[in-house]
Short mmCIF file of C-alpha atoms in Angstrom, two decimals:
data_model
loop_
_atom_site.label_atom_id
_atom_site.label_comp_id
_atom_site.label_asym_id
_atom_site.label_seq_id
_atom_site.Cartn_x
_atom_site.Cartn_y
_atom_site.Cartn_z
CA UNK J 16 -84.41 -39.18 57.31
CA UNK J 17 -86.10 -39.28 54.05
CA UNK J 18 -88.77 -41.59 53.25
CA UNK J 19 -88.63 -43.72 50.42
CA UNK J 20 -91.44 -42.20 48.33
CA UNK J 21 -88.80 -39.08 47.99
CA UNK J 22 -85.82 -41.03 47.74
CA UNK J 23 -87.82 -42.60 45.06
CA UNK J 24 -87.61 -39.28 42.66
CA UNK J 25 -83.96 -38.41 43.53
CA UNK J 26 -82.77 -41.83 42.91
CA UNK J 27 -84.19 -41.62 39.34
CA UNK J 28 -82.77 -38.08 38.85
CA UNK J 29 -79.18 -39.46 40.32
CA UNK J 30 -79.44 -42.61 37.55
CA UNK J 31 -80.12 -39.80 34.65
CA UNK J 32 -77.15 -38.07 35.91
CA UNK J 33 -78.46 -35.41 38.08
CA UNK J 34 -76.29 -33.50 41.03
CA UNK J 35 -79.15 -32.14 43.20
CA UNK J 36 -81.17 -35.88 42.61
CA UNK J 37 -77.04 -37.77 43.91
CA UNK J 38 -76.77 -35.08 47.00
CA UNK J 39 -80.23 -35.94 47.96
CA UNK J 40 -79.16 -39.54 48.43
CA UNK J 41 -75.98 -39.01 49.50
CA UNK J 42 -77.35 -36.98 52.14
CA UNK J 43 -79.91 -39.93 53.14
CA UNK J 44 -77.41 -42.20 53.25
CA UNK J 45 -74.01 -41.19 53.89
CA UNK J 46 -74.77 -41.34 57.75
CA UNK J 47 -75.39 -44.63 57.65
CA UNK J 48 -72.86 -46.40 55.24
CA UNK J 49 -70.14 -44.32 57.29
CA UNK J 50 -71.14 -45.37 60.52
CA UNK J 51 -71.45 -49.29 59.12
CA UNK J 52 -67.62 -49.14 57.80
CA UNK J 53 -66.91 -47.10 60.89
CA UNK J 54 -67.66 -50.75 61.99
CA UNK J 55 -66.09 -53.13 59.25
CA UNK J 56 -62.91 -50.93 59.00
CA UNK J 57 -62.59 -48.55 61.73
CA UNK J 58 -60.50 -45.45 61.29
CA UNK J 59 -60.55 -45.64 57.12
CA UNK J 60 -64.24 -45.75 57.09
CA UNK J 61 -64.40 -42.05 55.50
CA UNK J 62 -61.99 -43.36 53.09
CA UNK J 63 -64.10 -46.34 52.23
CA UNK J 64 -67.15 -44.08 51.77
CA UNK J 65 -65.72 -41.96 49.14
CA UNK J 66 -64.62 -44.80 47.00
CA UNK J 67 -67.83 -46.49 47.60
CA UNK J 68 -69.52 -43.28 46.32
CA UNK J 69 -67.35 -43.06 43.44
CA UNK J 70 -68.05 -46.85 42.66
CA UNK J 71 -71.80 -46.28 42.77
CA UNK J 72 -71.51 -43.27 41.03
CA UNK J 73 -69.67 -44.87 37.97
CA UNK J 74 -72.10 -47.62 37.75
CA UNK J 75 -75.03 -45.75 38.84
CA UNK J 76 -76.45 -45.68 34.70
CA UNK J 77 -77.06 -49.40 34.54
CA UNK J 78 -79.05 -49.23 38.00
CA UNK J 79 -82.20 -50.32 37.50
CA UNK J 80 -84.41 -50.79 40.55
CA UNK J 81 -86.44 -48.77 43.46
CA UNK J 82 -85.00 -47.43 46.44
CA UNK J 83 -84.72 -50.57 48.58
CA UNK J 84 -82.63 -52.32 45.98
CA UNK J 85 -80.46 -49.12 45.89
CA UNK J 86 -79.76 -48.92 49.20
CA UNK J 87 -79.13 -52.92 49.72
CA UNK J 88 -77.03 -52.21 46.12
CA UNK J 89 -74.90 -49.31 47.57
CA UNK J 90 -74.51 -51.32 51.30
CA UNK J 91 -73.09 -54.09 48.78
CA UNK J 92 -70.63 -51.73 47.49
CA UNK J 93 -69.26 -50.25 50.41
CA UNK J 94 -69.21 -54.19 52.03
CA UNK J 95 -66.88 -54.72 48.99
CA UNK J 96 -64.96 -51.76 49.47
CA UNK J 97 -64.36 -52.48 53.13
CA UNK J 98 -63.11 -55.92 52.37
CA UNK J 99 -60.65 -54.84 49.70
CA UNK J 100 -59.45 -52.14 52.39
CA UNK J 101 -59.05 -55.15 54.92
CA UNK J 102 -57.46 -57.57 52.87
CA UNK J 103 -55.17 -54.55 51.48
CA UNK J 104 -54.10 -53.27 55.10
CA UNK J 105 -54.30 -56.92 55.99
CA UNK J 106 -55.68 -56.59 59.69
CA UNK J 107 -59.14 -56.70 60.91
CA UNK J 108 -60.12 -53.12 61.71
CA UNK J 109 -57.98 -50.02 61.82
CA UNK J 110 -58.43 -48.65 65.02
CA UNK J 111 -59.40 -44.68 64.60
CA UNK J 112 -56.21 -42.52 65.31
CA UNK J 113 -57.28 -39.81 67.87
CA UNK J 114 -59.74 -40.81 70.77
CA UNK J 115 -62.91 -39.03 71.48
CA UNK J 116 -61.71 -36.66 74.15
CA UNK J 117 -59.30 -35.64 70.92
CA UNK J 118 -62.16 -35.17 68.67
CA UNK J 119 -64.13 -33.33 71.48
CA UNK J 120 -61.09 -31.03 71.64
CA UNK J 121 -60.48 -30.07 68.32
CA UNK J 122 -63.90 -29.15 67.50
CA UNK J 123 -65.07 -26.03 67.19
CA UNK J 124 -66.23 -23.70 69.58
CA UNK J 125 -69.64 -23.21 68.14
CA UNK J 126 -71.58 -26.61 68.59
CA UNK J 127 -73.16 -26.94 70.88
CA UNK J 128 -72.34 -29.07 73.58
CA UNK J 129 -74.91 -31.35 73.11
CA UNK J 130 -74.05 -32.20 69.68
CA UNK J 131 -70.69 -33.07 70.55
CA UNK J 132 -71.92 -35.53 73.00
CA UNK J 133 -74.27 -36.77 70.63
CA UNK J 134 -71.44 -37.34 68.42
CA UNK J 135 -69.72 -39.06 71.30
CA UNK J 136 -72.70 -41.23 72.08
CA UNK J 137 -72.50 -42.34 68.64
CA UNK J 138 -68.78 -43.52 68.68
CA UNK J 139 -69.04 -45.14 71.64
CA UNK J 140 -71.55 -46.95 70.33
CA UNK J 141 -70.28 -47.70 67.13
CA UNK J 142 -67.58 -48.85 69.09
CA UNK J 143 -69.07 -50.95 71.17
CA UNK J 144 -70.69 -52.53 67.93
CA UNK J 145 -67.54 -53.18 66.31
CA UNK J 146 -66.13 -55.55 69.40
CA UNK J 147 -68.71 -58.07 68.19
CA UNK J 148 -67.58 -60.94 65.85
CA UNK J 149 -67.67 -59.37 62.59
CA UNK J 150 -70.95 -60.55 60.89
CA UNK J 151 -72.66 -60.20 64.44
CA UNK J 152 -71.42 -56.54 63.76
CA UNK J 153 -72.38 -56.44 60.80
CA UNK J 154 -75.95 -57.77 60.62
CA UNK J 155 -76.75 -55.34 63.77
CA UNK J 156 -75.83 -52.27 61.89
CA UNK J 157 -77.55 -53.06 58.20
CA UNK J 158 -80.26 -54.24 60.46
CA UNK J 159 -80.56 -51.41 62.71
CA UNK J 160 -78.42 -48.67 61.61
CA UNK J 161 -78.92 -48.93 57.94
CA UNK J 162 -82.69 -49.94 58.70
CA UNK J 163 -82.25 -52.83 55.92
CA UNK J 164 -85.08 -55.99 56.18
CA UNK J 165 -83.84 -59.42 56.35
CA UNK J 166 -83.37 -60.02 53.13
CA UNK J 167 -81.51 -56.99 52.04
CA UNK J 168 -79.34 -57.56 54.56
CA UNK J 169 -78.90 -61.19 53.25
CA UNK J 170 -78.14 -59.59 50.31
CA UNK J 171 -75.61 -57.40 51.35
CA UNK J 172 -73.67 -60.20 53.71
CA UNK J 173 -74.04 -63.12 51.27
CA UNK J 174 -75.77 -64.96 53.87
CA UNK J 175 -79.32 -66.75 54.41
CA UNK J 176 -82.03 -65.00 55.60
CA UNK J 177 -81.71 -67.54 58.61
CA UNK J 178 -78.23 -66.87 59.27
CA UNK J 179 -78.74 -63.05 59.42
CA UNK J 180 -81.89 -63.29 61.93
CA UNK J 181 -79.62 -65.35 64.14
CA UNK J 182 -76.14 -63.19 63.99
CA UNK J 183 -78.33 -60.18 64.44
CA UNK J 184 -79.90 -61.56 67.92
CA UNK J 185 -76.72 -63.01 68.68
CA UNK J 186 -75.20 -59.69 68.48
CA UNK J 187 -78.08 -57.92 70.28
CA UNK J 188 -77.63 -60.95 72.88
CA UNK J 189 -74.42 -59.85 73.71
CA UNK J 190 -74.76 -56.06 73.66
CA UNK J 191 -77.03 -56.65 76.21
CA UNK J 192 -75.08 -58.74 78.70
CA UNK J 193 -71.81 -56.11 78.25
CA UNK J 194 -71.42 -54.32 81.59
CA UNK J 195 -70.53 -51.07 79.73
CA UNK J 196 -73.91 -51.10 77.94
CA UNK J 197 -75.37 -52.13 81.31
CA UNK J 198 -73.66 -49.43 83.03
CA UNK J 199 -74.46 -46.82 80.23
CA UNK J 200 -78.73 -47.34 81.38
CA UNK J 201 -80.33 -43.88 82.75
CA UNK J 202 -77.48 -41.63 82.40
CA UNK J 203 -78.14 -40.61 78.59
CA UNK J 204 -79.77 -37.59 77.75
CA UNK J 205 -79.50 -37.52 73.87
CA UNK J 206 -79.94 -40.94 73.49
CA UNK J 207 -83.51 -40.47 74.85
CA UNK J 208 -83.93 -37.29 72.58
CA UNK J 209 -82.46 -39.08 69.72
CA UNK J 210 -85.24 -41.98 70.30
CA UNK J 211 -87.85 -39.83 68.55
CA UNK J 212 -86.17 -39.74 65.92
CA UNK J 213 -84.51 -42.85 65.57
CA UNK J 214 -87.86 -44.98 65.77
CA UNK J 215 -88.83 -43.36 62.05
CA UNK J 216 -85.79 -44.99 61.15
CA UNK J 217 -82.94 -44.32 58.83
CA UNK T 27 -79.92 -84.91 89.59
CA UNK T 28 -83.41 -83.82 89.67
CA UNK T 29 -83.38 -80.84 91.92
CA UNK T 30 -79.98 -79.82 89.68
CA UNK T 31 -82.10 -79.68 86.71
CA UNK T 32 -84.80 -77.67 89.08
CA UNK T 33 -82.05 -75.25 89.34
CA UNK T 34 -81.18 -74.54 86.37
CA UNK T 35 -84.98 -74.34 85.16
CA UNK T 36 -85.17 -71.75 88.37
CA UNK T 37 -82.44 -69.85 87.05
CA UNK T 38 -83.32 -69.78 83.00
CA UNK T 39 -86.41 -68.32 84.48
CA UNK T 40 -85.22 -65.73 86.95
CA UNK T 41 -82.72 -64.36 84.57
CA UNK T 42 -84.04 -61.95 82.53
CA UNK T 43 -83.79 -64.14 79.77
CA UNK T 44 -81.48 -64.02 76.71
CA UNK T 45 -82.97 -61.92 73.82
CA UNK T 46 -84.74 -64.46 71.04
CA UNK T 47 -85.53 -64.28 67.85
CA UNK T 48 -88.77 -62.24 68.50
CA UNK T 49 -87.07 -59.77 70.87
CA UNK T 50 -84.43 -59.20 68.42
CA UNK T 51 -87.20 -58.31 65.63
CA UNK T 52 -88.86 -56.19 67.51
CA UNK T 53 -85.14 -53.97 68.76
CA UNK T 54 -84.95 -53.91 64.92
CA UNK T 55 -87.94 -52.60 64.45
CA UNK T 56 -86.90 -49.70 67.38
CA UNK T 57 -89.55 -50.93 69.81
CA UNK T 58 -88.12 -50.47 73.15
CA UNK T 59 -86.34 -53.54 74.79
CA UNK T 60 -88.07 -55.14 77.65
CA UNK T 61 -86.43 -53.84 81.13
CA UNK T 62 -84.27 -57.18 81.86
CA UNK T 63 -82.10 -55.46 79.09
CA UNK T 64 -80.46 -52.33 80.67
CA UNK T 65 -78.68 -49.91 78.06
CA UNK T 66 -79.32 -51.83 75.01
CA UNK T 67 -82.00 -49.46 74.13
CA UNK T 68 -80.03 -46.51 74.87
CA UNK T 69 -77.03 -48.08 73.07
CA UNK T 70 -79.10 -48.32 69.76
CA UNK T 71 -80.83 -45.30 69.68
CA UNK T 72 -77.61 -43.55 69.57
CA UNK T 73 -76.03 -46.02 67.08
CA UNK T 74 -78.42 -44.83 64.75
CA UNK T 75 -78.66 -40.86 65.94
CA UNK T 76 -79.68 -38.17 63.43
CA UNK T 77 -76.42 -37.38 60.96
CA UNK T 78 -74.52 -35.09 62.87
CA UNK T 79 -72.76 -31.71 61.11
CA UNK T 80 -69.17 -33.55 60.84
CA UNK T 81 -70.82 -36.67 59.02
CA UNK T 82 -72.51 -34.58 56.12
CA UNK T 83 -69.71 -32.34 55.91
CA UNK T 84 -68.40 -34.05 52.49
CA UNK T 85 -71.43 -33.07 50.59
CA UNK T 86 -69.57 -31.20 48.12
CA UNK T 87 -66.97 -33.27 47.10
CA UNK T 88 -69.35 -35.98 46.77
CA UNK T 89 -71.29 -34.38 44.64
CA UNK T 90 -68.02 -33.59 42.34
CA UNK T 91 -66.78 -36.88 42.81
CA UNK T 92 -70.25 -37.85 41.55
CA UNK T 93 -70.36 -35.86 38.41
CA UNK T 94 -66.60 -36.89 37.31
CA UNK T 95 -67.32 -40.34 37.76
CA UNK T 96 -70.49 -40.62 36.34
CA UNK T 97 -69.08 -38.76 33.13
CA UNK T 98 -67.33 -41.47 33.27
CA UNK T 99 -69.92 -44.13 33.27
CA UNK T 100 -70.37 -43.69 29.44
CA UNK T 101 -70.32 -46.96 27.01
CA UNK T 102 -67.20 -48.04 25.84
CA UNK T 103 -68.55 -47.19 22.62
CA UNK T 104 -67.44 -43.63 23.23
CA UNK T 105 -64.14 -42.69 21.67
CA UNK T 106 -61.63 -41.59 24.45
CA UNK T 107 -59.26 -39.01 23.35
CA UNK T 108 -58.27 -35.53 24.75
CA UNK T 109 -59.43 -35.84 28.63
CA UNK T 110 -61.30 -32.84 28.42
CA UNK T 111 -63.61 -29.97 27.65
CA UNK T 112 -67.14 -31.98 28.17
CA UNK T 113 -68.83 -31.56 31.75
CA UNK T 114 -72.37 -30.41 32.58
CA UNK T 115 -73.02 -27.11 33.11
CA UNK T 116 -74.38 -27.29 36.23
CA UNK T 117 -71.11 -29.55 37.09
CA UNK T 118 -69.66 -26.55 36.01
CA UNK T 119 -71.45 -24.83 38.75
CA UNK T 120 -70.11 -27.51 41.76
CA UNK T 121 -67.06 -27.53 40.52
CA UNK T 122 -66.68 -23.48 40.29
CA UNK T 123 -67.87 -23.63 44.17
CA UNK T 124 -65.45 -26.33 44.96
CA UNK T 125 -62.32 -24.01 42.88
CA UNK T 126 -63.36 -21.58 45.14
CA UNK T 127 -63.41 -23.46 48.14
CA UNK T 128 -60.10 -24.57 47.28
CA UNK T 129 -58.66 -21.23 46.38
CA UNK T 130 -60.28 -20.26 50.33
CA UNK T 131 -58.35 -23.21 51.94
CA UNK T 132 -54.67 -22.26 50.03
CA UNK T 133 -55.40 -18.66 51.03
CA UNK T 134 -55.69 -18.59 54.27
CA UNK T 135 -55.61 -21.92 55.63
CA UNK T 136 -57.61 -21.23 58.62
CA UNK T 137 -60.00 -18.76 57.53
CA UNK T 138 -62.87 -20.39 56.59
CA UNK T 139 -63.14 -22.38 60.02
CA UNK T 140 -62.98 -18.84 61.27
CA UNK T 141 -65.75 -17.39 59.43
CA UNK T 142 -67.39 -20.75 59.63
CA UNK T 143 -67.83 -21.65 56.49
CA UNK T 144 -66.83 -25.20 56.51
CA UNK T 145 -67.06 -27.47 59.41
CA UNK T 146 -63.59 -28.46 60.28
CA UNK T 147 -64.09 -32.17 59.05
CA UNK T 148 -65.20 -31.00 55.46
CA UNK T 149 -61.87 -28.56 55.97
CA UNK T 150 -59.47 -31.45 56.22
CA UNK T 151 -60.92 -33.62 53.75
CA UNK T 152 -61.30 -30.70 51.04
CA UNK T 153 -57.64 -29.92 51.95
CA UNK T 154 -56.89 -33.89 51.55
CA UNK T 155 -58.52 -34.26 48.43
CA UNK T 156 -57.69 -31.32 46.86
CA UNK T 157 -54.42 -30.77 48.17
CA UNK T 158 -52.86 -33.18 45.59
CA UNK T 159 -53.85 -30.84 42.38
CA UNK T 160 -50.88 -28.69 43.65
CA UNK T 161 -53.30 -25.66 41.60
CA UNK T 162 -51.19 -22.58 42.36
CA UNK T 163 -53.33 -20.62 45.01
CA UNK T 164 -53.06 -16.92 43.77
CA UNK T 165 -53.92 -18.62 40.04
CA UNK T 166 -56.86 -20.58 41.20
CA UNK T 167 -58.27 -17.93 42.72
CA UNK T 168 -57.93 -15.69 40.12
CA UNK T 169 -59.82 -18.38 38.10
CA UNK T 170 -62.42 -18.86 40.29
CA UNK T 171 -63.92 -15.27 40.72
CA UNK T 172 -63.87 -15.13 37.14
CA UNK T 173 -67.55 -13.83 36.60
CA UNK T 174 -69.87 -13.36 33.90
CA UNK T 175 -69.62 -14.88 30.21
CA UNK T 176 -66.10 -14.57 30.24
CA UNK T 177 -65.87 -16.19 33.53
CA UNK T 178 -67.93 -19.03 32.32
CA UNK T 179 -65.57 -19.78 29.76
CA UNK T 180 -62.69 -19.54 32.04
CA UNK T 181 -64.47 -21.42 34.79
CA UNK T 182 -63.58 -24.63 32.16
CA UNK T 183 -60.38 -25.24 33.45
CA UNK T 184 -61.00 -24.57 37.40
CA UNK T 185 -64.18 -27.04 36.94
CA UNK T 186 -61.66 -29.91 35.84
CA UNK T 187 -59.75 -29.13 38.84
CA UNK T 188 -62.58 -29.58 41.10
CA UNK T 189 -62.42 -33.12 40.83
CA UNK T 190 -59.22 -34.97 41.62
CA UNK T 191 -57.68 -34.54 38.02
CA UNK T 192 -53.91 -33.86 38.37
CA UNK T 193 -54.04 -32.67 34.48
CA UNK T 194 -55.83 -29.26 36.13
CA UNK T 195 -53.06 -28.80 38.08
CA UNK T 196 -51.37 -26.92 35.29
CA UNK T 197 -47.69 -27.60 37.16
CA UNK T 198 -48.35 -31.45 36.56
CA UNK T 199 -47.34 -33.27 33.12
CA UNK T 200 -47.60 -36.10 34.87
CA UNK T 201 -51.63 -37.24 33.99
CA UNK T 202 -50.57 -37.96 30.67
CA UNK T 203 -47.44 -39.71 31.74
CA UNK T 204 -48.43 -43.10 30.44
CA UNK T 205 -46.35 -44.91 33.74
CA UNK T 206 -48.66 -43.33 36.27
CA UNK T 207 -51.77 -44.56 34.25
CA UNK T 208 -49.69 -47.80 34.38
CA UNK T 209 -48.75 -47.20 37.91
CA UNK T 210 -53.05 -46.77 38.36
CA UNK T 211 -54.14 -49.14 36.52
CA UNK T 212 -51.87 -52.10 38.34
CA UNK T 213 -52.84 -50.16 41.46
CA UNK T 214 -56.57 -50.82 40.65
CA UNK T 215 -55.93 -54.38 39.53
CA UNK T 216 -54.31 -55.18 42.34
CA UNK T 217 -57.52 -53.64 44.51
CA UNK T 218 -60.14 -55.74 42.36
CA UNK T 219 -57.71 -58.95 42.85
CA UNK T 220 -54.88 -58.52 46.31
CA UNK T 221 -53.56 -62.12 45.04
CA UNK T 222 -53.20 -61.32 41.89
CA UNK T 223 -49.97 -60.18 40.64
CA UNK T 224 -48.83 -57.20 43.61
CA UNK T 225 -46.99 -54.35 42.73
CA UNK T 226 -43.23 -53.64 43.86
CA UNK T 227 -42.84 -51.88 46.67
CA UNK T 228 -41.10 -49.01 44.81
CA UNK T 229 -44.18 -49.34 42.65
CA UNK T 230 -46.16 -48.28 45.72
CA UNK T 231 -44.18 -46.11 46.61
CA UNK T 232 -43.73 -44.03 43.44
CA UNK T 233 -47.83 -43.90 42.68
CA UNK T 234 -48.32 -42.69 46.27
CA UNK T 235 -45.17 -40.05 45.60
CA UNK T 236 -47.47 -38.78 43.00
CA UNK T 237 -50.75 -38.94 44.03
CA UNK T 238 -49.27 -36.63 46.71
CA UNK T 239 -49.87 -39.64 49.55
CA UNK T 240 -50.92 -43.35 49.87
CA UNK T 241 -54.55 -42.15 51.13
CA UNK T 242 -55.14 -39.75 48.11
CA UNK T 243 -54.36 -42.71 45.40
CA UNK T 244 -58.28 -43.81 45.57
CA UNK T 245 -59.68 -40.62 44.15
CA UNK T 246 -56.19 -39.41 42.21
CA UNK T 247 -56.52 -42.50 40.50
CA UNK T 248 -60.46 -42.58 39.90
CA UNK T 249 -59.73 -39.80 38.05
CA UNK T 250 -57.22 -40.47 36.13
CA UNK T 251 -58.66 -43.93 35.01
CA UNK T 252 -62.07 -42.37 34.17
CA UNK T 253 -62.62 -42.20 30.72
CA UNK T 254 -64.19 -39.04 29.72
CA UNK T 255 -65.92 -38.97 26.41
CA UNK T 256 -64.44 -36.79 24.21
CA UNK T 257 -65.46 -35.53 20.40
CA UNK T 258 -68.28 -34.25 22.74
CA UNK T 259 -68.72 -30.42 22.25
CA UNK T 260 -66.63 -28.25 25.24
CA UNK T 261 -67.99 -25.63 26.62
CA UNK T 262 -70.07 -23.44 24.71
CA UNK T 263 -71.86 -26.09 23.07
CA UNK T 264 -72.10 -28.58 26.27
CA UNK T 265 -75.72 -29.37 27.44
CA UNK T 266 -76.98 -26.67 29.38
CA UNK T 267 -78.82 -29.29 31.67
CA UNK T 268 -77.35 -32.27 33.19
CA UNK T 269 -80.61 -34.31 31.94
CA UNK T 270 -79.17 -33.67 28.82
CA UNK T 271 -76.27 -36.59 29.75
CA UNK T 272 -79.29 -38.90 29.58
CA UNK T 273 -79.19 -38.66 25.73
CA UNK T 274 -76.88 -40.87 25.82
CA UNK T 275 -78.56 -44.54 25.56
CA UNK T 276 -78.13 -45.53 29.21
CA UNK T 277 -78.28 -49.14 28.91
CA UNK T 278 -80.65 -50.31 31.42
CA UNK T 279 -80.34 -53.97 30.68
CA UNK T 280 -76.54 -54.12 30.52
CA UNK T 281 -75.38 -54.12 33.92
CA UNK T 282 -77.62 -57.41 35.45
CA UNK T 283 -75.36 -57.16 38.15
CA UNK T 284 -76.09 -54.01 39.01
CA UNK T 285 -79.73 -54.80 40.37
CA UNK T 286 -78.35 -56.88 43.00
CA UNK T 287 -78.72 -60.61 42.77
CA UNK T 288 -76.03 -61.05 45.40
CA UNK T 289 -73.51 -62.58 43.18
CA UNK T 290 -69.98 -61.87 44.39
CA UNK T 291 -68.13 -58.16 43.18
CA UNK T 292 -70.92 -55.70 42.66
CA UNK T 293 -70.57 -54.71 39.37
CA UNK T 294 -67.43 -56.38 38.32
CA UNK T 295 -68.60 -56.40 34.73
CA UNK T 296 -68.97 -52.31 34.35
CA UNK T 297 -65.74 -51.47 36.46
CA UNK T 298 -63.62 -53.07 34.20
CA UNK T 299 -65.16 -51.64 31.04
CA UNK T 300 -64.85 -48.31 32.64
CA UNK T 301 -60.87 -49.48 32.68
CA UNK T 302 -60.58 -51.33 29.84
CA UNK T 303 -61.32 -48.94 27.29
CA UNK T 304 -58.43 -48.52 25.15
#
């Protein structure tokens, strides 16, 4: 993941317009906002993410802050989008059409196999994120997916600082006590690998 | 009643404890839980993996997406006539990548997952986004490899294209068909506000008939309700560098909302402007 300093430079070349400065940040964050509506809205997620982009991208001109305030301001967005896709489709979460062993299937012969799992590993957990009440859900994912601080996160949810330190734990609290997580400890190889590189944080 | 209350002190300290406050901070913070928690850690670390190939594999239309929308970002100030003519250069250059990406997926449908060009996510969605142009493959193509000055100048028309434009299409009268903007913009109204007035059914029905599909009327109709500026110079005269666009006053003040004081719609202010311009 990029650090800030760099996002920094891109952001201001996105906000004057620029294409290489907007794929450097779309790169940075894509990842994450996809895998936090993977959460809020399931199977549209990709969906969401485009209009999100589009949204941010129209009203990217009048932006006028650093990098943290963009990516609380673009988390906003996609929240928005999400609940406009809810409220449209009228159910909590659309649940993703074709299962993992699907996906596994159809992809193509060339990654590698541990990618694929990696891929898998993240699903799984997504989806194991997305059985939580919704704003435990969500505060665990700006919180630890999207790497957002407390306030941010706030922000982004409409909540109180308070309220977000609690539904985060909360959340944690019961990831912890699932059997399937439980069950899950030891037997991960990429989660260990992806560790490294998780800890530097998205 | 005493040696219940022993109990239960026994047990709250023999579990492993539920995570608190402090615990929680410090799984945020990617510190490894403490070993009463089996999993969790594991379960994070792959919530919040390195991107994988399928998740970036949108780049491209992103970046379109990006440059058609943010054309269309201009103050209302800006006289909207002729959706044309005006895009960056270097939009130009995306969007000449993207024709040709295009005129690869009508060709031969599965070639470039053959020759492993595109990752088959970024395959599907190119094909979903793109799909509803209905560009004529053998004429697209013919566009798109278009070189040199001349292709430059030809390269105008594939560029619109590259973005979600049904005008481009060249088969389609329908973007200036004044009851699909309609159809749009009560589509988009009814986004911003589901208890507002709804549309009919048949309403729905029709827009989706013509966006080619209900999941293609997001970007089919960002683009048609994007204002592009227009008495702007086309394409010989354009800007030869996107910064250029920033010649335009930006208005960094304008858009309070946009800096995120966690009022309600995020920028409810500049979307309908965007709209609204007559």
């Amino acid at each position: 993941m990029v650090a800030d300093d760099d996002l920094a430079e891109s952001l201001k070349l996105a906000i004057a317009g620029d294409e290489a400065g907007f794929a450097v940040l779309w790169r940075s964050l894509q990842p994450a906002i996809l895998r936090y509506l993977r959460v809020v809205v399931g199977g549209a997620a990709e969906d969401v993410a485009s209009e999100t982009w589009l949204q941010a991208a129209r009203d990217l001109r009048g932006f006028d802050g650093g990098v943290p305030a963009f990516r609380a301001w673009l988390f906003r967005i996609a929240r928005h989008r999400g609940i406009d896709e809810l409220r449209r489709t009228g159910r909590r979460r659309e649940e993703s059409t074709d299962s993992l062993e699907e996906r596994a299937a159809r992809s193509p012969v060339r990654d590698v196999a541990a990618e694929v799992l990696e891929e898998m590993d993240t699903a799984w957990a997504l989806e194991l994120i997305a059985t939580l009440p919704q704003h435990q859900a969500e505060a665990v994912m700006l919180r630890v997916v999207a790497g957002l601080d407390v306030a941010s996160t706030a922000q982004v949810l409409g909540r109180r600082a308070g309220a977000v330190r609690v539904a985060t734990m909360r959340g944690l609290r019961r990831l912890a006590a699932d059997p399937r997580v439980r069950a899950r400890d030891g037997g991960v190889g990429s989660g260990d690998a992806a560790a490294a590189s998780a800890s530097e944080g998205m | 009643m005493r040696w219940r209350r022993a109990l239960w002190g026994a047990m709250r300290t023999w579990r492993p404890g539920r995570i608190g406050l402090t615990e929680a901070d410090r799984l945020v913070a990617g510190d490894p839980p403490s070993p009463g928690y089996p999993g969790l850690g594991a379960l994070l670390n792959m919530a919040k993996a390195p991107a994988s190939e399928e998740e970036l594999a949108g780049e491209r239309a992103a970046v379109a997406g990006f440059a058609a929308a943010y054309r269309g970002a201009v103050p209302a100030s800006v006289p909207r006539g002729r959706r044309s003519a005006w895009v960056p250069l270097s939009a130009k250059g995306v969007a000449v990548k993207v024709a040709a990406g295009v005129a690869v997926l009508a060709v031969g449908g599965t070639a470039a997952a053959e020759t492993g060009n595109l990752p088959a996510g970024a395959q599907q969605r190119a094909h979903r986004m793109f799909s509803s142009l209905g560009v004529p493959a053998a004429d697209s193509g013919g566009r798109s490899t278009g070189a040199g000055p001349a292709g430059v100048a030809g390269s105008v028309r594939p560029s619109t294209s590259a973005v979600p434009t049904p005008r481009a299409g060249g088969t389609t009268p329908r973007s200036s068909d004044p009851a699909t903007l309609a159809q749009c913009e009560a589509w988009d109204a009814e986004r911003e506000d589901p208890r507002g007035k709804a549309m009919t059914a048949q309403a729905h029905r029709a827009l989706f008939a013509v966006a080619g599909g209900q999941s293609r009327v997001p970007a089919f109709c960002a683009a048609l309700l994007t204002p592009s500026p227009d008495g702007r110079p086309s394409a010989g005269v354009a800007p030869a560098h996107p910064g250029a666009a920033t010649a335009t006053p930006s208005h960094p003040g304008g858009q309070g909302t946009a800096n995120g004081n966690g009022n309600g719609h995020p920028t409810p202010g500049s979307h309908q402007e965007s709209h609204g311009t007559p």
